[in-house]
Short mmCIF file of C-alpha atoms and ligand atoms in Angstrom, two decimals:
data_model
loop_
_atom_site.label_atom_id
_atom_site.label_comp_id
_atom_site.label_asym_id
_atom_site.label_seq_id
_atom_site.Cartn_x
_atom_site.Cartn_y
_atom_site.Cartn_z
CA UNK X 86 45.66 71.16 -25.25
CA UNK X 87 47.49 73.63 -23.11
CA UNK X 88 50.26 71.84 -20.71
CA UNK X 89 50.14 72.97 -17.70
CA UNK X 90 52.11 71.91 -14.89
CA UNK X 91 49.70 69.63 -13.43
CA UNK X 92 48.55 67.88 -16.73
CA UNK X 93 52.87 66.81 -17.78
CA UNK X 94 53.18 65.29 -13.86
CA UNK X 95 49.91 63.61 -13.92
CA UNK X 96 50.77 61.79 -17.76
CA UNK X 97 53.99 61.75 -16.01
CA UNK X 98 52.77 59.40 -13.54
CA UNK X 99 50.24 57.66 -15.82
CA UNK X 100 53.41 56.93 -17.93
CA UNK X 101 55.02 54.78 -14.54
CA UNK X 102 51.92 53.43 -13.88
CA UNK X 103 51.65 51.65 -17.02
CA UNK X 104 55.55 50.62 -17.39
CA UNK X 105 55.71 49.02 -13.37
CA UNK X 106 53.24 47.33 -11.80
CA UNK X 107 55.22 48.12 -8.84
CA UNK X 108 54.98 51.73 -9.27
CA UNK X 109 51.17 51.17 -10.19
CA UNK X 110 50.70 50.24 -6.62
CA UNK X 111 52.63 52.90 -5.17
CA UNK X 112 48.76 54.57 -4.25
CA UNK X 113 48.15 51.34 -1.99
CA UNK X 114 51.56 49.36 -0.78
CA UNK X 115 51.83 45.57 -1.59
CA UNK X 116 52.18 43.94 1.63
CA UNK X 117 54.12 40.85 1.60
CA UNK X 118 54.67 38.48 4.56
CA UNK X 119 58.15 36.54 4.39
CA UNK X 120 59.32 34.17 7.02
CA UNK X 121 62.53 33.46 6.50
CA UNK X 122 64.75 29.96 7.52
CA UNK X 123 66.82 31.43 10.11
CA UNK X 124 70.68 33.40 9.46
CA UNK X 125 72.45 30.31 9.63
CA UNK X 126 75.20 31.30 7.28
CA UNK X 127 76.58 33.82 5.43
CA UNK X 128 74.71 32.60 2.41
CA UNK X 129 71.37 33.31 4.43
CA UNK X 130 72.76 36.46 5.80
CA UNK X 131 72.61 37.88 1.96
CA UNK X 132 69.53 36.29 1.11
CA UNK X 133 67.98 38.57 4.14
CA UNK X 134 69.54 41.23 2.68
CA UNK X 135 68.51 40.74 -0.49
CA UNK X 136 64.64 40.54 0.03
CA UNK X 137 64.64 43.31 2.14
CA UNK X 138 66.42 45.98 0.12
CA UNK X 139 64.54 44.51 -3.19
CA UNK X 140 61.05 45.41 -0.85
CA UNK X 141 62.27 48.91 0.26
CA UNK X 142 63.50 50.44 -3.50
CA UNK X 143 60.04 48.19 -4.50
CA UNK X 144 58.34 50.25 -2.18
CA UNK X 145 56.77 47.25 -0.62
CA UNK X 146 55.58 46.76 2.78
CA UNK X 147 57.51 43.63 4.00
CA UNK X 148 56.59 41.67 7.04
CA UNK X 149 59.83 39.81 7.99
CA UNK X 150 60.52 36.97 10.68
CA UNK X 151 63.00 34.82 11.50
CA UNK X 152 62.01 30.97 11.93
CA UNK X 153 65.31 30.47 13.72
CA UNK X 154 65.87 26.90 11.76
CA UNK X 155 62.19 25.60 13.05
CA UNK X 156 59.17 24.43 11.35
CA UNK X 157 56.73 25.16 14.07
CA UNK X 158 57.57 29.10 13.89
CA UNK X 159 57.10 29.12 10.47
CA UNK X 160 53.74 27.77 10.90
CA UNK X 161 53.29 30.28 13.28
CA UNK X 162 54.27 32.83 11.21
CA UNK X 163 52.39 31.81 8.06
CA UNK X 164 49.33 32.04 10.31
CA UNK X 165 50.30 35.37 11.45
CA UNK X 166 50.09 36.19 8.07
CA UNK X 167 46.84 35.38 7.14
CA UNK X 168 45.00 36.49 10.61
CA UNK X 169 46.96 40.42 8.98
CA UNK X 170 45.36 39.43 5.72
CA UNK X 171 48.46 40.63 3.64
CA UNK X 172 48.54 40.24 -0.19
CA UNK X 173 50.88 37.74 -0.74
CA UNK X 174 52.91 35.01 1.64
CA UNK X 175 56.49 34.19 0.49
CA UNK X 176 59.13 31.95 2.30
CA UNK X 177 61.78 29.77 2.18
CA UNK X 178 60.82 26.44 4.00
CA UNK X 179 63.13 25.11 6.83
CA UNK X 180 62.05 21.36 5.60
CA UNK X 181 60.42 20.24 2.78
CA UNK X 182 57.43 18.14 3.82
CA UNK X 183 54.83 19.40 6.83
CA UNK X 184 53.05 22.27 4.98
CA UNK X 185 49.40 21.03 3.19
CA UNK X 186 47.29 21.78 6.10
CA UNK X 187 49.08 25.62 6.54
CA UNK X 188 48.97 26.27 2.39
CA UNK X 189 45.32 24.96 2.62
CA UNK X 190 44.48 27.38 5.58
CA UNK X 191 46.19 30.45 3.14
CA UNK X 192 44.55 29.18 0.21
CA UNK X 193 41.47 29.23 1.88
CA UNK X 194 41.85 32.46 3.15
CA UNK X 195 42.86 33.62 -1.01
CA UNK X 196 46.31 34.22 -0.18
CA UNK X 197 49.08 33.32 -3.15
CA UNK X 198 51.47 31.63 -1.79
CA UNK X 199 55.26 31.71 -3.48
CA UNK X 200 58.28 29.39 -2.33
CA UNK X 201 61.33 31.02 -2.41
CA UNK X 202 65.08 29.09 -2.56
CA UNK X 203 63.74 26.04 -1.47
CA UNK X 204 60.61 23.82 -2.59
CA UNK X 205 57.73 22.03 -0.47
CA UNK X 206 56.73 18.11 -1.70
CA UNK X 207 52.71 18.78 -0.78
CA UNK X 208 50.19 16.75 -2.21
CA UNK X 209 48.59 19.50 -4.29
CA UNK X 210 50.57 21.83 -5.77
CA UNK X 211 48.07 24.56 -6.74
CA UNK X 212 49.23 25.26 -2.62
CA UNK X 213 52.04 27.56 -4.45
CA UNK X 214 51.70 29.72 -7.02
CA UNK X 215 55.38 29.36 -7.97
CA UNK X 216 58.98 28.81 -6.50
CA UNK X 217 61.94 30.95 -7.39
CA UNK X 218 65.38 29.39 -6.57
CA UNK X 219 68.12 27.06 -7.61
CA UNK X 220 68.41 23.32 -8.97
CA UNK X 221 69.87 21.97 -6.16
CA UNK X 222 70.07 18.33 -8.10
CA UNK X 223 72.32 20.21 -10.42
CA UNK X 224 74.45 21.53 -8.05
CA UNK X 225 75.01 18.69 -6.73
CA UNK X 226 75.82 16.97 -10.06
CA UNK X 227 78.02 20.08 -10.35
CA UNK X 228 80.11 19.24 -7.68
CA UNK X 229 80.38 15.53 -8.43
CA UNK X 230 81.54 16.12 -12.31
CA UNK X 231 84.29 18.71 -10.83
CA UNK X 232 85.30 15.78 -8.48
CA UNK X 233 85.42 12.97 -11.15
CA UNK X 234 87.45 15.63 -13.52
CA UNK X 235 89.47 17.19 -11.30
CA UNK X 236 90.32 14.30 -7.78
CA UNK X 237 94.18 14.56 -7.26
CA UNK X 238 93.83 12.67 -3.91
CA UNK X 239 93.07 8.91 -3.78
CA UNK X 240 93.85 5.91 -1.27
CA UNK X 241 97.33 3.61 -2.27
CA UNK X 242 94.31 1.23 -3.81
CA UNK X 243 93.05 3.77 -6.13
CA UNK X 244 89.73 4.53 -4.35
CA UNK X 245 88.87 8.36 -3.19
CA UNK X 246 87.14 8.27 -0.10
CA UNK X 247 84.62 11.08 0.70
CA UNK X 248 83.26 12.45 3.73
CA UNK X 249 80.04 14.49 3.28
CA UNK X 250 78.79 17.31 5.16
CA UNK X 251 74.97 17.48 4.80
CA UNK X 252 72.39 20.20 5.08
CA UNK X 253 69.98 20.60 8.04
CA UNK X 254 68.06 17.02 7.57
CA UNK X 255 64.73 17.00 5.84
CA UNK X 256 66.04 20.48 4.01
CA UNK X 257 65.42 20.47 0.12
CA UNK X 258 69.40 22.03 -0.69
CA UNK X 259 70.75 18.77 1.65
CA UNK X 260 67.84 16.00 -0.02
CA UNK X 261 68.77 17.68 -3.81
CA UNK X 262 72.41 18.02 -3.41
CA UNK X 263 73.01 14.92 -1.93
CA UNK X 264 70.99 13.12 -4.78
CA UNK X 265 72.94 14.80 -7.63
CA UNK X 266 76.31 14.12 -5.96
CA UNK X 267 75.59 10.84 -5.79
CA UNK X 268 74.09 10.06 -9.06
CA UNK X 269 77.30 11.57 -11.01
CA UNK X 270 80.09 9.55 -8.83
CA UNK X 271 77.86 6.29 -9.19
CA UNK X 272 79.77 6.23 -12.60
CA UNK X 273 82.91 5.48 -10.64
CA UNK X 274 82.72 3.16 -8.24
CA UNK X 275 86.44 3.99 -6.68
CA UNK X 276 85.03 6.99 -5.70
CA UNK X 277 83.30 5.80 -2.38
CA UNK X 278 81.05 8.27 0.61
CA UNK X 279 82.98 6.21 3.84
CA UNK X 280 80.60 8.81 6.32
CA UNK X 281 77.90 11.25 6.15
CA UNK X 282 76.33 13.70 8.49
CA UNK X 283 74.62 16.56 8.63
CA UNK X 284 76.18 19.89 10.02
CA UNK X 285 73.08 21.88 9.73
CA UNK X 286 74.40 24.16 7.26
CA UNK X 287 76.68 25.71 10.34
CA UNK X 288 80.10 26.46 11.02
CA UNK X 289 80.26 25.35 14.23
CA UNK X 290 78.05 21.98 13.19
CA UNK X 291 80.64 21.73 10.18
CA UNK X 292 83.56 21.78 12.35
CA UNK X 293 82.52 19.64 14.92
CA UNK X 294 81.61 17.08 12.64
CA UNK X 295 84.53 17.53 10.96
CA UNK X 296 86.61 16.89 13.99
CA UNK X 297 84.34 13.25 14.51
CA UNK X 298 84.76 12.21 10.71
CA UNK X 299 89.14 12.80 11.45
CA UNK X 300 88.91 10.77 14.68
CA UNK X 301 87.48 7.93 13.13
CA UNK X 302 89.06 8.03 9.61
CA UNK X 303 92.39 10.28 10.29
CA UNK X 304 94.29 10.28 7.27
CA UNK X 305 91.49 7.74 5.31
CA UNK X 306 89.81 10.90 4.09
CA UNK X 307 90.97 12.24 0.47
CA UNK X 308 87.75 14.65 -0.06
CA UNK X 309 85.10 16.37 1.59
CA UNK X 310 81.82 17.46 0.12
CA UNK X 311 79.89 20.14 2.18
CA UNK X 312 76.26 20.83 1.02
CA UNK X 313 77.67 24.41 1.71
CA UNK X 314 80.34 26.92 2.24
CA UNK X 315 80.12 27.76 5.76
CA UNK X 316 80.34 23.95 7.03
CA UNK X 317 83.41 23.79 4.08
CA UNK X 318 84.96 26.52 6.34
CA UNK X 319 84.03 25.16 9.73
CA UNK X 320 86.01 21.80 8.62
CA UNK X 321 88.88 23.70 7.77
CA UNK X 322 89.59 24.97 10.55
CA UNK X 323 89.29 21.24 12.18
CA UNK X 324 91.52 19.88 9.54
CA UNK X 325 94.20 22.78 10.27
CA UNK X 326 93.82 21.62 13.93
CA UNK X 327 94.56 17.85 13.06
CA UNK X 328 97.69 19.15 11.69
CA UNK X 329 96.75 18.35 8.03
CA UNK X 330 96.61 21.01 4.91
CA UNK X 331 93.07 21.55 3.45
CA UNK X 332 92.77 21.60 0.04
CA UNK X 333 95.56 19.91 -0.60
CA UNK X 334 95.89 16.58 1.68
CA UNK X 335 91.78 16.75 1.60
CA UNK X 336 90.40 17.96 -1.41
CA UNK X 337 87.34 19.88 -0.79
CA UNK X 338 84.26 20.70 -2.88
CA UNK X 339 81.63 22.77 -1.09
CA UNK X 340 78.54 25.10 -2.27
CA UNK X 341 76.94 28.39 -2.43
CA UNK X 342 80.00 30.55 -3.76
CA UNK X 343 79.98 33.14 -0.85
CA UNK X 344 82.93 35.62 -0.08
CA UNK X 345 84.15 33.71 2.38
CA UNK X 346 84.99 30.75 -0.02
CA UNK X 347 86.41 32.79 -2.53
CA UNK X 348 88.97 33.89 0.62
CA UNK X 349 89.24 30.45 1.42
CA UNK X 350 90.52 29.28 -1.98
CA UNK X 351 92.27 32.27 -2.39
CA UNK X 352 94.64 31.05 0.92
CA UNK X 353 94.62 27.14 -1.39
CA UNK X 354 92.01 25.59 1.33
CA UNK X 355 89.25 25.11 -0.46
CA UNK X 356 89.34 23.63 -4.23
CA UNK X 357 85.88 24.27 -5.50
CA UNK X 358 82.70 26.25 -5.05
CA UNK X 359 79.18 25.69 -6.90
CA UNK X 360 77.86 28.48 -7.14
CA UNK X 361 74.11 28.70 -5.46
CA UNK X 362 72.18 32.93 -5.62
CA UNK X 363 71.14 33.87 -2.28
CA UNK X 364 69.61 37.29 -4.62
CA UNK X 365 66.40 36.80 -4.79
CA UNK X 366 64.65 39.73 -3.68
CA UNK X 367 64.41 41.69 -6.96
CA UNK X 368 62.85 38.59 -8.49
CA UNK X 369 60.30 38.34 -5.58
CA UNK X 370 58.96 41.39 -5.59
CA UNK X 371 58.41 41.79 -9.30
CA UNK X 372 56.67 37.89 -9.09
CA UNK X 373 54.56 39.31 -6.03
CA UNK X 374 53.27 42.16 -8.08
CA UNK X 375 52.37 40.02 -11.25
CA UNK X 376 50.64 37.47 -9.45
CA UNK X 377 48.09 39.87 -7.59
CA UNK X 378 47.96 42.00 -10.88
CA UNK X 379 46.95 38.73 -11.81
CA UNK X 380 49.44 38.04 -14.41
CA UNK X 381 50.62 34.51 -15.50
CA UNK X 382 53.80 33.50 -13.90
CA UNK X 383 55.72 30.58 -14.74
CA UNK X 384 55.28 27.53 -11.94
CA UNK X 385 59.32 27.30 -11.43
CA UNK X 386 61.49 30.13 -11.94
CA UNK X 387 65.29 28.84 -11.95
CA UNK X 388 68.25 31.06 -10.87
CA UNK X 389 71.46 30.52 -13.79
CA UNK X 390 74.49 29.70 -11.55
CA UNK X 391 78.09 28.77 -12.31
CA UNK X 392 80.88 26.50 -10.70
CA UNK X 393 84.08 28.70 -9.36
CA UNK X 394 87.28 26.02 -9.03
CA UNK X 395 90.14 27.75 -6.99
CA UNK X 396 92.54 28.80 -10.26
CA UNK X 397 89.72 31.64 -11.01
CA UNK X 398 88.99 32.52 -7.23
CA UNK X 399 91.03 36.10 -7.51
CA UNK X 400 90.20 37.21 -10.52
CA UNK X 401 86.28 36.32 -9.90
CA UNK X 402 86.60 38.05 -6.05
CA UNK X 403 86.04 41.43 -7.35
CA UNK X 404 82.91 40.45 -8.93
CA UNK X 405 80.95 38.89 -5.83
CA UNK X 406 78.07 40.45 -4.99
CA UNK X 407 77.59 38.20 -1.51
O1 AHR B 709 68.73 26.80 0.90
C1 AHR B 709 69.97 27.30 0.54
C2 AHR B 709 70.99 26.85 1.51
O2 AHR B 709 70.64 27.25 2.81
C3 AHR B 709 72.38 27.43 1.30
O3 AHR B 709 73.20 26.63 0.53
C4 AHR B 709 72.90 27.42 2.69
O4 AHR B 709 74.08 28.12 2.87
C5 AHR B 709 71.73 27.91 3.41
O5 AHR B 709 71.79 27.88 4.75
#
């Protein structure tokens, strides 16, 4: 066979085709529809960031919006979706229940559906084809076996009181991490939750609850445990203003291992950060193009994460990618 120039770039291509599925739909864009939770924090920020450079070098056709913390326009945007008739729906779900009749209406309409970061509880779960995040149980534990190993603060009686700072309400992360804080410090019973609140996963929320939890427990308060980072730094800045030294008079544990944390225990503010990926967007796109090459994907796919305690924050720094 004589090569010509034409034959070695169309084996060429042949040759991408059959190593990406990505690249084998390169003739016809993949059109994905995300709706995303909001850009709440800096953690959310990335996420964004994430999913839409992973859809650009993916060269896929990405419908983004921005549910702005509410159900209703994610419902609105999931129906926007299907009324477009794109290939596959992914988002991340403000709250976790509220979603059969919405999957049923893309199901109907052939649609996969994948969760990403956080789960749904729906009655039927062939509504998803799979979810892609963290174990948000486990980060909780996480944060409650750092606590248990590592409290240097406790009341004259012995008992550690804790103030948390929960997640927007209803929210899988603030339901999960709750859960798995509280099933590891149920092993001590000094260590004792004296208020909880939600900060919405803010850092304006986190301070101003922050400021409420010092006015009515002052210098009670040995830890705080934020269901994540930002709210961590919103309540530092109201502990600075009470005239008391985070991390040190209040140990705090927080979540999601974002840049600003690492700066935080960097200055000694903050004593602990679980780590929770916001990078997703590689994963969803290459899940995206299995699922309508119809390939078998796994039901859960589950992010590997690590815990970061302030004595590694500056030599870690240089690695964070968020
Ligand atoms: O669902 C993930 C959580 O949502 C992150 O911990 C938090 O920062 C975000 O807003």
């Amino acid at each position: 066979m004589k090569f010509t120039r034409r034959t070695i770039l169309a084996t060429a291509i042949l040759a991408a085709c059959a190593a990406s599925p990505l690249t084998a739909l390169a003739a016809k864009p993949l059109v994905i529809g995300f709706s995303q939770v909001g850009a709440e924090s800096e953690w959310r920020t990335a996420n964004t960031v994430s999913i839409k450079d992973a859809a650009r070098k993916a060269g896929v056709t990405l419908k983004f919006a921005d549910a702005q913390q509410k159900q209703e326009n994610q419902v609105k945007a999931i129906r926007s979706f299907i009324a477009q008739k794109v290939d596959v729906i992914a988002f991340s779900p403000v709250v976790e229940s509220g979603w059969d009749t919405v999957l049923r209406e893309a199901k109907a309409a052939k649609i996969p559906v994948i969760l990403t970061d956080r789960a749904v509880s729906v009655t039927d779960d062939t509504l998803y084809v799979t979810f892609i995040g963290s174990d948000f149980v486990e980060e909780g534990r996480r944060a409650g076996k750092w606590l248990l190993e590592h409290a240097k603060n406790a009341a004259p009686d012995g008992t550690v009181n804790i103030v948390e700072l929960q997640g927007t309400v209803g929210s899988a992360p603030a339901i999960d991490r709750k859960k798995g804080f509280e099933e590891v410090i149920a092993a001590n019973p000094k260590f004792k939750i004296i208020r909880s609140q939600t900060g919405d996963f803010t850092r304006a929320k986190g301070k101003e609850v922050m400021e409420a939890f010092l006015k009515a427990e002052g210098k009670k308060i040995n830890v705080l445990y934020a269901h994540n980072d930002d709210m961590a730094i919103g309540a530092i800045q109201a502990i600075e203003e009470a005239g008391l030294k985070p991390g040190v008079d209040i140990t705090i544990v927080s979540i999601d291992g974002v840049k600003g944390a690492f700066e935080a225990m960097m200055a000694g503010k903050l004593n602990v950060t679980v780590e929770c990926s916001p990078l997703l967007g590689p994963q969803l796109m290459q899940i995206a193009a299995d699922v309508v090459a119809a390939k078998p994907v796994p039901k859960r796919i589950t992010t590997q994460e690590g815990v970061f305690p302030a004595e590694i924050a500056a030599r870690e720094f240089p690695n964070r990618k968020y």
